[in-house]
Amino acid sequence: MRSHLFLFALMFSKICVSCQGVNKSDSSNCQKLYKEANNKLNEYYQFADQKKLDTVLSIIDENINACPEYEVKMVNLKVRSLTLLKTYDRGYKFIDSLDEAKFDKSYKKKFYLANFKVMALESAGDSAGIYKQYKKIIHEISEYVAGNPSDKDAIADLFFTKVKIESKPEVLRDLELMRQKNSIDSNFFDGLKTAIFENESVSNAIQK
């Protein structure tokens, strides 16, 4: 569970959220607020103090609409904080409220929604439900990668997801097949292989 939270937080990036009725504040103040929120998140990682995450959410909720140039980064921090707080329902509703057309990749909204569902299902011990969610998102990302074979972020999302429900030999086979077909530097695939199997616990497949 702990490794899943880390991987999901790590994978969440580059969201673009629509903004209505924005009153811009000066850029320097927005930068200061973002840095403050980011520092609080880093302090949470250092001290495991939940109040740090509450502060992150407070800063973001109070200022995100006034700082459109920092909106993407603030949304990133918010989702990471909601994930670490294990407020899965709140996280799901937040992602669900965002316009799908504003995400940087076509599969991203479904990807984040599925991951929040998975974390809730993990808490309930629903292995069958977890497997079903992962299968859906693997299909979504695979279709995207088929049309965007050089997208490193999408490839990483795909294999960090596959390793959750497939055996290590299966994942390694698919990784090598993609390496052979792809023009991306081979070092990328070496690094990805190391990353997804760094923690042995994430390579345990969920049984159907």
mmCIF file of C-alpha atoms in Angstrom:
data_model
loop_
_atom_site.group_PDB
_atom_site.id
_atom_site.type_symbol
_atom_site.label_atom_id
_atom_site.label_comp_id
_atom_site.label_asym_id
_atom_site.label_seq_id
_atom_site.Cartn_x
_atom_site.Cartn_y
_atom_site.Cartn_z
ATOM 1 C CA MET A 1 0.000 0.000 0.000
ATOM 2 C CA ARG A 2 2.758 2.433 0.925
ATOM 3 C CA SER A 3 4.596 1.786 -2.334
ATOM 4 C CA HIS A 4 1.398 2.351 -4.310
ATOM 5 C CA LEU A 5 0.878 5.736 -2.686
ATOM 6 C CA PHE A 6 4.429 6.721 -3.556
ATOM 7 C CA LEU A 7 4.158 5.587 -7.162
ATOM 8 C CA PHE A 8 0.831 7.305 -7.692
ATOM 9 C CA ALA A 9 2.132 10.540 -6.236
ATOM 10 C CA LEU A 10 5.222 10.271 -8.403
ATOM 11 C CA MET A 11 3.272 9.637 -11.565
ATOM 12 C CA PHE A 12 0.899 12.564 -11.112
ATOM 13 C CA SER A 13 2.184 15.463 -13.211
ATOM 14 C CA LYS A 14 1.502 17.889 -16.099
ATOM 15 C CA ILE A 15 -2.241 18.408 -15.571
ATOM 16 C CA CYS A 16 -3.814 21.485 -17.127
ATOM 17 C CA VAL A 17 -7.028 22.539 -15.416
ATOM 18 C CA SER A 18 -9.595 24.997 -16.771
ATOM 19 C CA CYS A 19 -10.051 28.158 -14.808
ATOM 20 C CA GLN A 20 -13.171 30.348 -14.705
ATOM 21 C CA GLY A 21 -13.565 33.834 -13.331
ATOM 22 C CA VAL A 22 -9.900 34.160 -12.389
ATOM 23 C CA ASN A 23 -8.600 37.286 -10.743
ATOM 24 C CA LYS A 24 -4.867 37.266 -11.277
ATOM 25 C CA SER A 25 -2.609 38.146 -8.392
ATOM 26 C CA ASP A 26 0.948 39.264 -8.978
ATOM 27 C CA SER A 27 3.313 36.531 -10.093
ATOM 28 C CA SER A 28 5.787 36.996 -7.262
ATOM 29 C CA ASN A 29 3.111 36.370 -4.625
ATOM 30 C CA CYS A 30 1.888 33.255 -6.445
ATOM 31 C CA GLN A 31 5.433 31.961 -6.626
ATOM 32 C CA LYS A 32 5.839 32.551 -2.905
ATOM 33 C CA LEU A 33 2.595 30.711 -2.127
ATOM 34 C CA TYR A 34 3.519 27.775 -4.335
ATOM 35 C CA LYS A 35 6.948 27.475 -2.740
ATOM 36 C CA GLU A 36 5.365 27.600 0.710
ATOM 37 C CA ALA A 37 2.962 24.786 -0.171
ATOM 38 C CA ASN A 38 5.725 22.722 -1.756
ATOM 39 C CA ASN A 39 7.961 23.216 1.285
ATOM 40 C CA LYS A 40 5.154 22.019 3.560
ATOM 41 C CA LEU A 41 4.804 18.881 1.454
ATOM 42 C CA ASN A 42 8.542 18.253 1.730
ATOM 43 C CA GLU A 43 8.302 18.757 5.494
ATOM 44 C CA TYR A 44 5.605 16.088 5.589
ATOM 45 C CA TYR A 45 7.979 13.637 3.889
ATOM 46 C CA GLN A 46 10.600 14.520 6.490
ATOM 47 C CA PHE A 47 8.489 14.523 9.648
ATOM 48 C CA ALA A 48 5.320 12.555 8.694
ATOM 49 C CA ASP A 49 3.190 15.301 10.243
ATOM 50 C CA GLN A 50 -0.323 15.215 8.761
ATOM 51 C CA LYS A 51 -0.854 18.880 9.644
ATOM 52 C CA LYS A 52 1.693 19.755 6.961
ATOM 53 C CA LEU A 53 -0.594 18.228 4.342
ATOM 54 C CA ASP A 54 -3.592 20.098 5.734
ATOM 55 C CA THR A 55 -1.592 23.306 5.342
ATOM 56 C CA VAL A 56 -0.737 22.431 1.738
ATOM 57 C CA LEU A 57 -4.417 21.971 0.912
ATOM 58 C CA SER A 58 -5.379 25.174 2.685
ATOM 59 C CA ILE A 59 -2.813 27.244 0.772
ATOM 60 C CA ILE A 60 -3.853 25.772 -2.556
ATOM 61 C CA ASP A 61 -7.619 25.988 -2.052
ATOM 62 C CA GLU A 62 -7.370 29.625 -0.988
ATOM 63 C CA ASN A 63 -5.104 30.747 -3.832
ATOM 64 C CA ILE A 64 -5.307 28.475 -6.879
ATOM 65 C CA ASN A 65 -7.948 30.537 -8.713
ATOM 66 C CA ALA A 66 -5.874 33.695 -8.309
ATOM 67 C CA CYS A 67 -2.702 32.075 -9.636
ATOM 68 C CA PRO A 68 -3.441 30.615 -13.093
ATOM 69 C CA GLU A 69 0.246 30.504 -13.981
ATOM 70 C CA TYR A 70 0.813 28.132 -11.033
ATOM 71 C CA GLU A 71 -2.442 26.215 -11.411
ATOM 72 C CA VAL A 72 -0.895 23.078 -12.892
ATOM 73 C CA LYS A 73 1.716 22.854 -10.139
ATOM 74 C CA MET A 74 -0.833 23.556 -7.405
ATOM 75 C CA VAL A 75 -3.194 20.869 -8.693
ATOM 76 C CA ASN A 76 -0.253 18.472 -8.679
ATOM 77 C CA LEU A 77 0.469 19.262 -5.028
ATOM 78 C CA LYS A 78 -3.194 18.926 -4.111
ATOM 79 C CA VAL A 79 -3.564 15.457 -5.594
ATOM 80 C CA ARG A 80 -0.325 14.276 -3.991
ATOM 81 C CA SER A 81 -1.531 15.586 -0.633
ATOM 82 C CA LEU A 82 -4.975 13.977 -0.959
ATOM 83 C CA THR A 83 -3.275 10.712 -1.868
ATOM 84 C CA LEU A 84 -0.967 10.818 1.143
ATOM 85 C CA LEU A 85 -3.899 11.705 3.409
ATOM 86 C CA LYS A 86 -5.733 8.669 1.987
ATOM 87 C CA THR A 87 -8.804 10.829 1.344
ATOM 88 C CA TYR A 88 -9.669 8.757 -1.687
ATOM 89 C CA ASP A 89 -13.277 9.900 -2.060
ATOM 90 C CA ARG A 90 -12.267 13.547 -1.951
ATOM 91 C CA GLY A 91 -9.440 12.909 -4.409
ATOM 92 C CA TYR A 92 -11.758 11.061 -6.787
ATOM 93 C CA LYS A 93 -14.325 13.860 -6.706
ATOM 94 C CA PHE A 94 -11.638 16.475 -7.292
ATOM 95 C CA ILE A 95 -10.266 14.693 -10.369
ATOM 96 C CA ASP A 96 -13.784 13.967 -11.605
ATOM 97 C CA SER A 97 -14.606 17.686 -11.445
ATOM 98 C CA LEU A 98 -11.825 18.551 -13.903
ATOM 99 C CA ASP A 99 -12.496 18.887 -17.627
ATOM 100 C CA GLU A 100 -11.119 15.846 -19.437
ATOM 101 C CA ALA A 101 -10.146 17.990 -22.428
ATOM 102 C CA LYS A 102 -7.799 19.982 -20.203
ATOM 103 C CA PHE A 103 -5.545 17.048 -19.295
ATOM 104 C CA ASP A 104 -2.299 16.822 -21.209
ATOM 105 C CA LYS A 105 -2.973 13.251 -22.381
ATOM 106 C CA SER A 106 -6.276 11.654 -23.376
ATOM 107 C CA TYR A 107 -6.030 8.802 -20.866
ATOM 108 C CA LYS A 108 -4.912 10.859 -17.859
ATOM 109 C CA LYS A 109 -8.248 11.648 -16.232
ATOM 110 C CA LYS A 110 -9.338 7.997 -16.310
ATOM 111 C CA PHE A 111 -5.874 7.031 -15.094
ATOM 112 C CA TYR A 112 -6.081 9.199 -11.971
ATOM 113 C CA LEU A 113 -9.697 8.258 -11.279
ATOM 114 C CA ALA A 114 -8.824 4.567 -11.518
ATOM 115 C CA ASN A 115 -5.891 4.983 -9.146
ATOM 116 C CA PHE A 116 -8.062 6.651 -6.508
ATOM 117 C CA LYS A 117 -10.590 3.829 -6.948
ATOM 118 C CA VAL A 118 -7.816 1.277 -6.509
ATOM 119 C CA MET A 119 -6.637 2.846 -3.269
ATOM 120 C CA ALA A 120 -10.172 2.772 -1.892
ATOM 121 C CA LEU A 121 -10.554 -0.856 -2.984
ATOM 122 C CA GLU A 122 -7.238 -1.728 -1.334
ATOM 123 C CA SER A 123 -8.593 -0.389 1.946
ATOM 124 C CA ALA A 124 -11.637 -2.619 1.495
ATOM 125 C CA GLY A 125 -9.540 -5.645 0.530
ATOM 126 C CA ASP A 126 -11.333 -6.015 -2.820
ATOM 127 C CA SER A 127 -8.712 -7.771 -4.976
ATOM 128 C CA ALA A 128 -11.137 -8.517 -7.810
ATOM 129 C CA GLY A 129 -12.151 -4.869 -8.025
ATOM 130 C CA ILE A 130 -8.514 -3.762 -8.002
ATOM 131 C CA TYR A 131 -7.653 -6.142 -10.836
ATOM 132 C CA LYS A 132 -10.589 -4.876 -12.894
ATOM 133 C CA GLN A 133 -9.548 -1.227 -12.482
ATOM 134 C CA TYR A 134 -5.954 -1.943 -13.453
ATOM 135 C CA LYS A 135 -7.035 -3.893 -16.548
ATOM 136 C CA LYS A 136 -9.152 -0.951 -17.687
ATOM 137 C CA ILE A 137 -6.397 1.590 -17.316
ATOM 138 C CA ILE A 138 -3.804 -0.674 -18.971
ATOM 139 C CA HIS A 139 -6.132 -0.846 -21.975
ATOM 140 C CA GLU A 140 -6.551 2.949 -22.040
ATOM 141 C CA ILE A 141 -2.816 3.657 -21.821
ATOM 142 C CA SER A 142 -1.935 0.934 -24.337
ATOM 143 C CA GLU A 143 -4.228 2.526 -26.912
ATOM 144 C CA TYR A 144 -2.633 5.913 -26.284
ATOM 145 C CA VAL A 145 0.910 4.521 -26.545
ATOM 146 C CA ALA A 146 0.017 2.773 -29.817
ATOM 147 C CA GLY A 147 -0.626 6.192 -31.313
ATOM 148 C CA ASN A 148 2.173 7.938 -29.401
ATOM 149 C CA PRO A 149 5.013 5.385 -29.281
ATOM 150 C CA SER A 150 7.676 7.904 -28.235
ATOM 151 C CA ASP A 151 5.819 9.305 -25.217
ATOM 152 C CA LYS A 152 8.086 8.347 -22.317
ATOM 153 C CA ASP A 153 5.639 9.494 -19.622
ATOM 154 C CA ALA A 154 2.867 7.317 -21.048
ATOM 155 C CA ILE A 155 5.183 4.314 -21.386
ATOM 156 C CA ALA A 156 6.231 4.744 -17.755
ATOM 157 C CA ASP A 157 2.585 4.992 -16.666
ATOM 158 C CA LEU A 158 1.830 1.822 -18.616
ATOM 159 C CA PHE A 159 4.561 -0.299 -17.059
ATOM 160 C CA PHE A 160 4.140 1.054 -13.531
ATOM 161 C CA THR A 161 0.522 -0.108 -13.898
ATOM 162 C CA LYS A 162 1.242 -3.440 -15.582
ATOM 163 C CA VAL A 163 3.623 -4.461 -12.807
ATOM 164 C CA LYS A 164 0.700 -4.313 -10.384
ATOM 165 C CA ILE A 165 -1.213 -7.198 -11.950
ATOM 166 C CA GLU A 166 1.227 -9.028 -14.192
ATOM 167 C CA SER A 167 4.125 -11.284 -13.286
ATOM 168 C CA LYS A 168 7.689 -10.036 -13.533
ATOM 169 C CA PRO A 169 8.487 -12.271 -16.560
ATOM 170 C CA GLU A 170 5.425 -10.937 -18.396
ATOM 171 C CA VAL A 171 6.336 -7.320 -17.714
ATOM 172 C CA LEU A 172 9.968 -7.847 -18.724
ATOM 173 C CA ARG A 173 8.892 -9.550 -21.948
ATOM 174 C CA ASP A 174 6.585 -6.668 -22.889
ATOM 175 C CA LEU A 175 9.244 -4.132 -21.942
ATOM 176 C CA GLU A 176 11.795 -5.799 -24.215
ATOM 177 C CA LEU A 177 9.292 -6.016 -27.075
ATOM 178 C CA MET A 178 8.594 -2.309 -26.783
ATOM 179 C CA ARG A 179 12.308 -1.532 -26.619
ATOM 180 C CA GLN A 180 12.877 -3.444 -29.879
ATOM 181 C CA LYS A 181 10.062 -1.634 -31.685
ATOM 182 C CA ASN A 182 10.821 1.825 -30.309
ATOM 183 C CA SER A 183 13.288 4.500 -31.393
ATOM 184 C CA ILE A 184 13.655 5.810 -27.828
ATOM 185 C CA ASP A 185 17.145 5.598 -26.327
ATOM 186 C CA SER A 186 17.625 2.130 -24.837
ATOM 187 C CA ASN A 187 18.862 3.726 -21.606
ATOM 188 C CA PHE A 188 15.306 4.906 -20.948
ATOM 189 C CA PHE A 189 14.047 1.327 -20.849
ATOM 190 C CA ASP A 190 16.945 0.249 -18.629
ATOM 191 C CA GLY A 191 16.083 3.011 -16.177
ATOM 192 C CA LEU A 192 12.388 2.178 -16.303
ATOM 193 C CA LYS A 193 13.077 -1.504 -15.629
ATOM 194 C CA THR A 194 15.157 -0.599 -12.593
ATOM 195 C CA ALA A 195 12.510 1.789 -11.291
ATOM 196 C CA ILE A 196 9.516 -0.520 -11.553
ATOM 197 C CA PHE A 197 11.293 -3.440 -9.890
ATOM 198 C CA GLU A 198 13.225 -1.410 -7.301
ATOM 199 C CA ASN A 199 10.773 -2.428 -4.609
ATOM 200 C CA GLU A 200 10.073 -6.158 -4.748
ATOM 201 C CA SER A 201 6.645 -5.678 -3.213
ATOM 202 C CA VAL A 202 5.336 -3.872 -6.293
ATOM 203 C CA SER A 203 6.163 -6.814 -8.535
ATOM 204 C CA ASN A 204 3.733 -9.185 -6.814
ATOM 205 C CA ALA A 205 0.893 -9.772 -9.258
ATOM 206 C CA ILE A 206 -2.707 -9.526 -8.066
ATOM 207 C CA GLN A 207 -4.471 -12.775 -8.761
ATOM 208 C CA LYS A 208 -7.714 -12.835 -10.715
#
